[in-house]
Amino acid sequence: MTPAGTYACRTVDQEVWVRTRAAVAGGVVLILVAVIAIWLVARKVGDELRLPLAGRTCTVQADGRVVLDVEQMANAATIAAIGVQRGMPERAVVVALATAYQESGLRNLDHGDRDSLGLFQQRPSKGWGTPEQIRDPRYAANRFYKALKKVRGWEKMRVTDAAQRVQRSAFPEAYQKWADDSEVLTKALLGDATEAVACTVGRTPVMHGAAAAAQLTRNLALDWGVSSAEKASQTGLAVTAQDQRDGWRYAHWLVSHAQDHGVKRVRFGDLEWTARNGTWGQVTGEQGSAGQVVAEVFAEG
């Protein structure tokens, strides 16, 4: 005979087991919801900040390490070159890069807050230029440097304070978080570090052959204001460097623009970057002319 109260005990045990199971299931559901929410937020943030794309990245190492995608790298290289062309000090390039980092993620955006556009989110309605002008990275960078130069004492300000005097942002401290990365980029792009920019580009270049070589030569001259860049062949160019620093400026710019200009290899001195490896290494075989940076683009088809 079953003792009295046994069924009651079993009922209580079963109820506890059911409640425990329900609690565990509820916890699992909450965890899944949290994971999905985190994934959605991460995806949204990634889309907004345009995080580097796997397989098409650039690594910059110069007393620090920065990783960008190829579009960001090309824009950073142009911003730095325009600063040099205008005769601005290195500090100005740091400020400009930090500003573009914060405003656009170093991307030439076709949208923004109200009528803001471009790398620096400049507004046509505030006199920065026409939408077409602002979407031109060279024009936008020139306008930023011109405005910065008018700020009295900007050279001694924190990066974020100098940027804010130009931008008039609702978040005046936001630029400072990009200061360290911008200093790394500046040191590399202005030639203060050797073989510091290495890009892994896609297998399908945007341009090929003579058209690519001509466009690369033209844009190098436009960004740096040099007249020594010349086509070395139907698929290459050469630019004379006054010294090692100039040589690495041009070499790093060429690598930075490898994806959008179909650059296959860049050589300076006894070092060479290749699209195949995405890294710098010692030249094997014949070296380039002393004092010249030589680039080769992909041939047609």
JSON list of N, CA and C in Angstrom, two decimals, residues 209-268:
[
{"chain": "A", "resi": 209, "resn": "GLY", "atom": "N", "xyz": [46.00, 48.23, -67.20]},
{"chain": "A", "resi": 209, "resn": "GLY", "atom": "CA", "xyz": [46.74, 48.70, -68.36]},
{"chain": "A", "resi": 209, "resn": "GLY", "atom": "C", "xyz": [47.06, 50.17, -68.42]},
{"chain": "A", "resi": 210, "resn": "ALA", "atom": "N", "xyz": [47.12, 50.68, -69.65]},
{"chain": "A", "resi": 210, "resn": "ALA", "atom": "CA", "xyz": [47.53, 52.07, -69.90]},
{"chain": "A", "resi": 210, "resn": "ALA", "atom": "C", "xyz": [46.62, 53.07, -69.20]},
{"chain": "A", "resi": 211, "resn": "ALA", "atom": "N", "xyz": [45.32, 52.80, -69.17]},
{"chain": "A", "resi": 211, "resn": "ALA", "atom": "CA", "xyz": [44.38, 53.71, -68.51]},
{"chain": "A", "resi": 211, "resn": "ALA", "atom": "C", "xyz": [44.67, 53.80, -67.03]},
{"chain": "A", "resi": 212, "resn": "ALA", "atom": "N", "xyz": [44.99, 52.67, -66.41]},
{"chain": "A", "resi": 212, "resn": "ALA", "atom": "CA", "xyz": [45.31, 52.65, -64.99]},
{"chain": "A", "resi": 212, "resn": "ALA", "atom": "C", "xyz": [46.60, 53.41, -64.71]},
{"chain": "A", "resi": 213, "resn": "ALA", "atom": "N", "xyz": [47.61, 53.18, -65.54]},
{"chain": "A", "resi": 213, "resn": "ALA", "atom": "CA", "xyz": [48.90, 53.86, -65.36]},
{"chain": "A", "resi": 213, "resn": "ALA", "atom": "C", "xyz": [48.75, 55.37, -65.51]},
{"chain": "A", "resi": 214, "resn": "ALA", "atom": "N", "xyz": [47.96, 55.80, -66.51]},
{"chain": "A", "resi": 214, "resn": "ALA", "atom": "CA", "xyz": [47.75, 57.22, -66.73]},
{"chain": "A", "resi": 214, "resn": "ALA", "atom": "C", "xyz": [46.99, 57.86, -65.57]},
{"chain": "A", "resi": 215, "resn": "GLN", "atom": "N", "xyz": [45.96, 57.18, -65.08]},
{"chain": "A", "resi": 215, "resn": "GLN", "atom": "CA", "xyz": [45.17, 57.72, -63.97]},
{"chain": "A", "resi": 215, "resn": "GLN", "atom": "C", "xyz": [45.99, 57.77, -62.69]},
{"chain": "A", "resi": 216, "resn": "LEU", "atom": "N", "xyz": [46.79, 56.74, -62.47]},
{"chain": "A", "resi": 216, "resn": "LEU", "atom": "CA", "xyz": [47.64, 56.70, -61.28]},
{"chain": "A", "resi": 216, "resn": "LEU", "atom": "C", "xyz": [48.66, 57.84, -61.30]},
{"chain": "A", "resi": 217, "resn": "THR", "atom": "N", "xyz": [49.27, 58.06, -62.45]},
{"chain": "A", "resi": 217, "resn": "THR", "atom": "CA", "xyz": [50.24, 59.15, -62.61]},
{"chain": "A", "resi": 217, "resn": "THR", "atom": "C", "xyz": [49.59, 60.51, -62.36]},
{"chain": "A", "resi": 218, "resn": "ARG", "atom": "N", "xyz": [48.40, 60.69, -62.94]},
{"chain": "A", "resi": 218, "resn": "ARG", "atom": "CA", "xyz": [47.67, 61.94, -62.80]},
{"chain": "A", "resi": 218, "resn": "ARG", "atom": "C", "xyz": [47.29, 62.21, -61.34]},
{"chain": "A", "resi": 219, "resn": "ASN", "atom": "N", "xyz": [46.77, 61.20, -60.66]},
{"chain": "A", "resi": 219, "resn": "ASN", "atom": "CA", "xyz": [46.31, 61.40, -59.29]},
{"chain": "A", "resi": 219, "resn": "ASN", "atom": "C", "xyz": [47.45, 61.56, -58.30]},
{"chain": "A", "resi": 220, "resn": "LEU", "atom": "N", "xyz": [48.56, 60.89, -58.56]},
{"chain": "A", "resi": 220, "resn": "LEU", "atom": "CA", "xyz": [49.74, 61.10, -57.72]},
{"chain": "A", "resi": 220, "resn": "LEU", "atom": "C", "xyz": [50.18, 62.56, -57.80]},
{"chain": "A", "resi": 221, "resn": "ALA", "atom": "N", "xyz": [50.20, 63.10, -59.00]},
{"chain": "A", "resi": 221, "resn": "ALA", "atom": "CA", "xyz": [50.58, 64.50, -59.19]},
{"chain": "A", "resi": 221, "resn": "ALA", "atom": "C", "xyz": [49.58, 65.44, -58.54]},
{"chain": "A", "resi": 222, "resn": "LEU", "atom": "N", "xyz": [48.28, 65.15, -58.66]},
{"chain": "A", "resi": 222, "resn": "LEU", "atom": "CA", "xyz": [47.26, 66.00, -58.08]},
{"chain": "A", "resi": 222, "resn": "LEU", "atom": "C", "xyz": [47.32, 65.99, -56.55]},
{"chain": "A", "resi": 223, "resn": "ASP", "atom": "N", "xyz": [47.51, 64.83, -55.96]},
{"chain": "A", "resi": 223, "resn": "ASP", "atom": "CA", "xyz": [47.55, 64.74, -54.50]},
{"chain": "A", "resi": 223, "resn": "ASP", "atom": "C", "xyz": [48.80, 65.38, -53.91]},
{"chain": "A", "resi": 224, "resn": "TRP", "atom": "N", "xyz": [49.95, 65.13, -54.53]},
{"chain": "A", "resi": 224, "resn": "TRP", "atom": "CA", "xyz": [51.21, 65.60, -53.96]},
{"chain": "A", "resi": 224, "resn": "TRP", "atom": "C", "xyz": [51.70, 66.90, -54.57]},
{"chain": "A", "resi": 225, "resn": "GLY", "atom": "N", "xyz": [51.12, 67.31, -55.70]},
{"chain": "A", "resi": 225, "resn": "GLY", "atom": "CA", "xyz": [51.57, 68.53, -56.33]},
{"chain": "A", "resi": 225, "resn": "GLY", "atom": "C", "xyz": [52.93, 68.40, -56.96]},
{"chain": "A", "resi": 226, "resn": "VAL", "atom": "N", "xyz": [53.31, 67.17, -57.35]},
{"chain": "A", "resi": 226, "resn": "VAL", "atom": "CA", "xyz": [54.63, 66.94, -57.93]},
{"chain": "A", "resi": 226, "resn": "VAL", "atom": "C", "xyz": [54.53, 66.92, -59.45]},
{"chain": "A", "resi": 227, "resn": "SER", "atom": "N", "xyz": [55.62, 67.27, -60.08]},
{"chain": "A", "resi": 227, "resn": "SER", "atom": "CA", "xyz": [55.67, 67.25, -61.54]},
{"chain": "A", "resi": 227, "resn": "SER", "atom": "C", "xyz": [56.60, 66.17, -62.05]},
{"chain": "A", "resi": 228, "resn": "SER", "atom": "N", "xyz": [57.21, 65.43, -61.11]},
{"chain": "A", "resi": 228, "resn": "SER", "atom": "CA", "xyz": [58.21, 64.44, -61.50]},
{"chain": "A", "resi": 228, "resn": "SER", "atom": "C", "xyz": [57.62, 63.06, -61.78]},
{"chain": "A", "resi": 229, "resn": "ALA", "atom": "N", "xyz": [56.31, 62.90, -61.51]},
{"chain": "A", "resi": 229, "resn": "ALA", "atom": "CA", "xyz": [55.70, 61.60, -61.80]},
{"chain": "A", "resi": 229, "resn": "ALA", "atom": "C", "xyz": [55.51, 61.45, -63.31]},
{"chain": "A", "resi": 230, "resn": "GLU", "atom": "N", "xyz": [55.94, 60.33, -63.84]},
{"chain": "A", "resi": 230, "resn": "GLU", "atom": "CA", "xyz": [55.83, 60.12, -65.28]},
{"chain": "A", "resi": 230, "resn": "GLU", "atom": "C", "xyz": [55.60, 58.64, -65.58]},
{"chain": "A", "resi": 231, "resn": "LYS", "atom": "N", "xyz": [54.93, 58.40, -66.67]},
{"chain": "A", "resi": 231, "resn": "LYS", "atom": "CA", "xyz": [54.72, 57.02, -67.08]},
{"chain": "A", "resi": 231, "resn": "LYS", "atom": "C", "xyz": [56.05, 56.40, -67.48]},
{"chain": "A", "resi": 232, "resn": "ALA", "atom": "N", "xyz": [56.36, 55.25, -66.87]},
{"chain": "A", "resi": 232, "resn": "ALA", "atom": "CA", "xyz": [57.60, 54.57, -67.19]},
{"chain": "A", "resi": 232, "resn": "ALA", "atom": "C", "xyz": [57.39, 53.58, -68.32]},
{"chain": "A", "resi": 233, "resn": "SER", "atom": "N", "xyz": [56.15, 53.18, -68.52]},
{"chain": "A", "resi": 233, "resn": "SER", "atom": "CA", "xyz": [55.80, 52.25, -69.59]},
{"chain": "A", "resi": 233, "resn": "SER", "atom": "C", "xyz": [54.28, 52.29, -69.73]},
{"chain": "A", "resi": 234, "resn": "GLN", "atom": "N", "xyz": [53.74, 51.41, -70.56]},
{"chain": "A", "resi": 234, "resn": "GLN", "atom": "CA", "xyz": [52.30, 51.34, -70.71]},
{"chain": "A", "resi": 234, "resn": "GLN", "atom": "C", "xyz": [51.63, 50.85, -69.44]},
{"chain": "A", "resi": 235, "resn": "THR", "atom": "N", "xyz": [52.37, 50.19, -68.57]},
{"chain": "A", "resi": 235, "resn": "THR", "atom": "CA", "xyz": [51.77, 49.64, -67.35]},
{"chain": "A", "resi": 235, "resn": "THR", "atom": "C", "xyz": [52.52, 50.06, -66.10]},
{"chain": "A", "resi": 236, "resn": "GLY", "atom": "N", "xyz": [53.20, 51.20, -66.15]},
{"chain": "A", "resi": 236, "resn": "GLY", "atom": "CA", "xyz": [53.93, 51.62, -64.97]},
{"chain": "A", "resi": 236, "resn": "GLY", "atom": "C", "xyz": [54.22, 53.10, -64.92]},
{"chain": "A", "resi": 237, "resn": "LEU", "atom": "N", "xyz": [54.72, 53.53, -63.77]},
{"chain": "A", "resi": 237, "resn": "LEU", "atom": "CA", "xyz": [55.12, 54.93, -63.60]},
{"chain": "A", "resi": 237, "resn": "LEU", "atom": "C", "xyz": [56.33, 54.98, -62.70]},
{"chain": "A", "resi": 238, "resn": "ALA", "atom": "N", "xyz": [57.02, 56.10, -62.75]},
{"chain": "A", "resi": 238, "resn": "ALA", "atom": "CA", "xyz": [58.17, 56.33, -61.88]},
{"chain": "A", "resi": 238, "resn": "ALA", "atom": "C", "xyz": [58.10, 57.77, -61.38]},
{"chain": "A", "resi": 239, "resn": "VAL", "atom": "N", "xyz": [58.45, 57.97, -60.11]},
{"chain": "A", "resi": 239, "resn": "VAL", "atom": "CA", "xyz": [58.48, 59.31, -59.54]},
{"chain": "A", "resi": 239, "resn": "VAL", "atom": "C", "xyz": [59.79, 59.47, -58.79]},
{"chain": "A", "resi": 240, "resn": "THR", "atom": "N", "xyz": [60.46, 60.58, -59.06]},
{"chain": "A", "resi": 240, "resn": "THR", "atom": "CA", "xyz": [61.75, 60.85, -58.42]},
{"chain": "A", "resi": 240, "resn": "THR", "atom": "C", "xyz": [61.54, 61.41, -57.02]},
{"chain": "A", "resi": 241, "resn": "ALA", "atom": "N", "xyz": [62.25, 60.83, -56.06]},
{"chain": "A", "resi": 241, "resn": "ALA", "atom": "CA", "xyz": [62.17, 61.27, -54.67]},
{"chain": "A", "resi": 241, "resn": "ALA", "atom": "C", "xyz": [63.44, 62.02, -54.29]},
{"chain": "A", "resi": 242, "resn": "GLN", "atom": "N", "xyz": [63.27, 63.14, -53.61]},
{"chain": "A", "resi": 242, "resn": "GLN", "atom": "CA", "xyz": [64.42, 63.94, -53.21]},
{"chain": "A", "resi": 242, "resn": "GLN", "atom": "C", "xyz": [65.23, 63.26, -52.11]},
{"chain": "A", "resi": 243, "resn": "ASP", "atom": "N", "xyz": [64.55, 62.49, -51.28]},
{"chain": "A", "resi": 243, "resn": "ASP", "atom": "CA", "xyz": [65.22, 61.80, -50.18]},
{"chain": "A", "resi": 243, "resn": "ASP", "atom": "C", "xyz": [64.39, 60.58, -49.77]},
{"chain": "A", "resi": 244, "resn": "GLN", "atom": "N", "xyz": [64.85, 59.87, -48.77]},
{"chain": "A", "resi": 244, "resn": "GLN", "atom": "CA", "xyz": [64.17, 58.68, -48.30]},
{"chain": "A", "resi": 244, "resn": "GLN", "atom": "C", "xyz": [62.75, 58.97, -47.83]},
{"chain": "A", "resi": 245, "resn": "ARG", "atom": "N", "xyz": [62.60, 60.08, -47.15]},
{"chain": "A", "resi": 245, "resn": "ARG", "atom": "CA", "xyz": [61.28, 60.42, -46.63]},
{"chain": "A", "resi": 245, "resn": "ARG", "atom": "C", "xyz": [60.28, 60.63, -47.76]},
{"chain": "A", "resi": 246, "resn": "ASP", "atom": "N", "xyz": [60.69, 61.39, -48.77]},
{"chain": "A", "resi": 246, "resn": "ASP", "atom": "CA", "xyz": [59.82, 61.60, -49.93]},
{"chain": "A", "resi": 246, "resn": "ASP", "atom": "C", "xyz": [59.51, 60.27, -50.62]},
{"chain": "A", "resi": 247, "resn": "GLY", "atom": "N", "xyz": [60.51, 59.43, -50.72]},
{"chain": "A", "resi": 247, "resn": "GLY", "atom": "CA", "xyz": [60.31, 58.15, -51.37]},
{"chain": "A", "resi": 247, "resn": "GLY", "atom": "C", "xyz": [59.24, 57.32, -50.68]},
{"chain": "A", "resi": 248, "resn": "TRP", "atom": "N", "xyz": [59.29, 57.29, -49.37]},
{"chain": "A", "resi": 248, "resn": "TRP", "atom": "CA", "xyz": [58.30, 56.49, -48.64]},
{"chain": "A", "resi": 248, "resn": "TRP", "atom": "C", "xyz": [56.93, 57.15, -48.64]},
{"chain": "A", "resi": 249, "resn": "ARG", "atom": "N", "xyz": [56.89, 58.46, -48.74]},
{"chain": "A", "resi": 249, "resn": "ARG", "atom": "CA", "xyz": [55.59, 59.14, -48.91]},
{"chain": "A", "resi": 249, "resn": "ARG", "atom": "C", "xyz": [54.90, 58.64, -50.17]},
{"chain": "A", "resi": 250, "resn": "TYR", "atom": "N", "xyz": [55.64, 58.67, -51.27]},
{"chain": "A", "resi": 250, "resn": "TYR", "atom": "CA", "xyz": [55.05, 58.25, -52.54]},
{"chain": "A", "resi": 250, "resn": "TYR", "atom": "C", "xyz": [54.76, 56.74, -52.55]},
{"chain": "A", "resi": 251, "resn": "ALA", "atom": "N", "xyz": [55.69, 55.97, -52.01]},
{"chain": "A", "resi": 251, "resn": "ALA", "atom": "CA", "xyz": [55.50, 54.51, -52.00]},
{"chain": "A", "resi": 251, "resn": "ALA", "atom": "C", "xyz": [54.26, 54.13, -51.20]},
{"chain": "A", "resi": 252, "resn": "HIS", "atom": "N", "xyz": [54.10, 54.73, -50.04]},
{"chain": "A", "resi": 252, "resn": "HIS", "atom": "CA", "xyz": [52.93, 54.41, -49.20]},
{"chain": "A", "resi": 252, "resn": "HIS", "atom": "C", "xyz": [51.64, 54.91, -49.85]},
{"chain": "A", "resi": 253, "resn": "TRP", "atom": "N", "xyz": [51.69, 56.03, -50.52]},
{"chain": "A", "resi": 253, "resn": "TRP", "atom": "CA", "xyz": [50.50, 56.53, -51.23]},
{"chain": "A", "resi": 253, "resn": "TRP", "atom": "C", "xyz": [50.11, 55.55, -52.33]},
{"chain": "A", "resi": 254, "resn": "LEU", "atom": "N", "xyz": [51.10, 55.06, -53.07]},
{"chain": "A", "resi": 254, "resn": "LEU", "atom": "CA", "xyz": [50.82, 54.14, -54.16]},
{"chain": "A", "resi": 254, "resn": "LEU", "atom": "C", "xyz": [50.20, 52.84, -53.65]},
{"chain": "A", "resi": 255, "resn": "VAL", "atom": "N", "xyz": [50.71, 52.32, -52.55]},
{"chain": "A", "resi": 255, "resn": "VAL", "atom": "CA", "xyz": [50.12, 51.11, -51.97]},
{"chain": "A", "resi": 255, "resn": "VAL", "atom": "C", "xyz": [48.72, 51.39, -51.46]},
{"chain": "A", "resi": 256, "resn": "SER", "atom": "N", "xyz": [48.54, 52.56, -50.86]},
{"chain": "A", "resi": 256, "resn": "SER", "atom": "CA", "xyz": [47.22, 52.93, -50.33]},
{"chain": "A", "resi": 256, "resn": "SER", "atom": "C", "xyz": [46.17, 52.99, -51.43]},
{"chain": "A", "resi": 257, "resn": "HIS", "atom": "N", "xyz": [46.58, 53.35, -52.64]},
{"chain": "A", "resi": 257, "resn": "HIS", "atom": "CA", "xyz": [45.66, 53.45, -53.77]},
{"chain": "A", "resi": 257, "resn": "HIS", "atom": "C", "xyz": [45.75, 52.25, -54.71]},
{"chain": "A", "resi": 258, "resn": "ALA", "atom": "N", "xyz": [46.28, 51.15, -54.23]},
{"chain": "A", "resi": 258, "resn": "ALA", "atom": "CA", "xyz": [46.48, 49.99, -55.09]},
{"chain": "A", "resi": 258, "resn": "ALA", "atom": "C", "xyz": [45.16, 49.43, -55.60]},
{"chain": "A", "resi": 259, "resn": "GLN", "atom": "N", "xyz": [44.16, 49.32, -54.74]},
{"chain": "A", "resi": 259, "resn": "GLN", "atom": "CA", "xyz": [42.91, 48.70, -55.15]},
{"chain": "A", "resi": 259, "resn": "GLN", "atom": "C", "xyz": [42.18, 49.53, -56.20]},
{"chain": "A", "resi": 260, "resn": "ASP", "atom": "N", "xyz": [42.08, 50.84, -55.97]},
{"chain": "A", "resi": 260, "resn": "ASP", "atom": "CA", "xyz": [41.29, 51.67, -56.89]},
{"chain": "A", "resi": 260, "resn": "ASP", "atom": "C", "xyz": [42.06, 52.07, -58.15]},
{"chain": "A", "resi": 261, "resn": "HIS", "atom": "N", "xyz": [43.36, 51.76, -58.21]},
{"chain": "A", "resi": 261, "resn": "HIS", "atom": "CA", "xyz": [44.14, 52.10, -59.39]},
{"chain": "A", "resi": 261, "resn": "HIS", "atom": "C", "xyz": [44.81, 50.88, -60.03]},
{"chain": "A", "resi": 262, "resn": "GLY", "atom": "N", "xyz": [44.49, 49.69, -59.56]},
{"chain": "A", "resi": 262, "resn": "GLY", "atom": "CA", "xyz": [45.04, 48.49, -60.18]},
{"chain": "A", "resi": 262, "resn": "GLY", "atom": "C", "xyz": [46.54, 48.34, -60.05]},
{"chain": "A", "resi": 263, "resn": "VAL", "atom": "N", "xyz": [47.11, 48.74, -58.90]},
{"chain": "A", "resi": 263, "resn": "VAL", "atom": "CA", "xyz": [48.56, 48.66, -58.72]},
{"chain": "A", "resi": 263, "resn": "VAL", "atom": "C", "xyz": [48.96, 47.22, -58.41]},
{"chain": "A", "resi": 264, "resn": "LYS", "atom": "N", "xyz": [49.93, 46.73, -59.16]},
{"chain": "A", "resi": 264, "resn": "LYS", "atom": "CA", "xyz": [50.40, 45.35, -59.01]},
{"chain": "A", "resi": 264, "resn": "LYS", "atom": "C", "xyz": [51.62, 45.26, -58.10]},
{"chain": "A", "resi": 265, "resn": "ARG", "atom": "N", "xyz": [52.54, 46.24, -58.24]},
{"chain": "A", "resi": 265, "resn": "ARG", "atom": "CA", "xyz": [53.72, 46.25, -57.38]},
{"chain": "A", "resi": 265, "resn": "ARG", "atom": "C", "xyz": [54.25, 47.66, -57.22]},
{"chain": "A", "resi": 266, "resn": "VAL", "atom": "N", "xyz": [54.92, 47.90, -56.09]},
{"chain": "A", "resi": 266, "resn": "VAL", "atom": "CA", "xyz": [55.57, 49.19, -55.82]},
{"chain": "A", "resi": 266, "resn": "VAL", "atom": "C", "xyz": [56.97, 48.89, -55.31]},
{"chain": "A", "resi": 267, "resn": "ARG", "atom": "N", "xyz": [57.95, 49.58, -55.88]},
{"chain": "A", "resi": 267, "resn": "ARG", "atom": "CA", "xyz": [59.33, 49.33, -55.50]},
{"chain": "A", "resi": 267, "resn": "ARG", "atom": "C", "xyz": [60.03, 50.64, -55.14]},
{"chain": "A", "resi": 268, "resn": "PHE", "atom": "N", "xyz": [60.75, 50.59, -54.01]},
{"chain": "A", "resi": 268, "resn": "PHE", "atom": "CA", "xyz": [61.60, 51.73, -53.63]},
{"chain": "A", "resi": 268, "resn": "PHE", "atom": "C", "xyz": [62.87, 51.17, -53.01]}
]
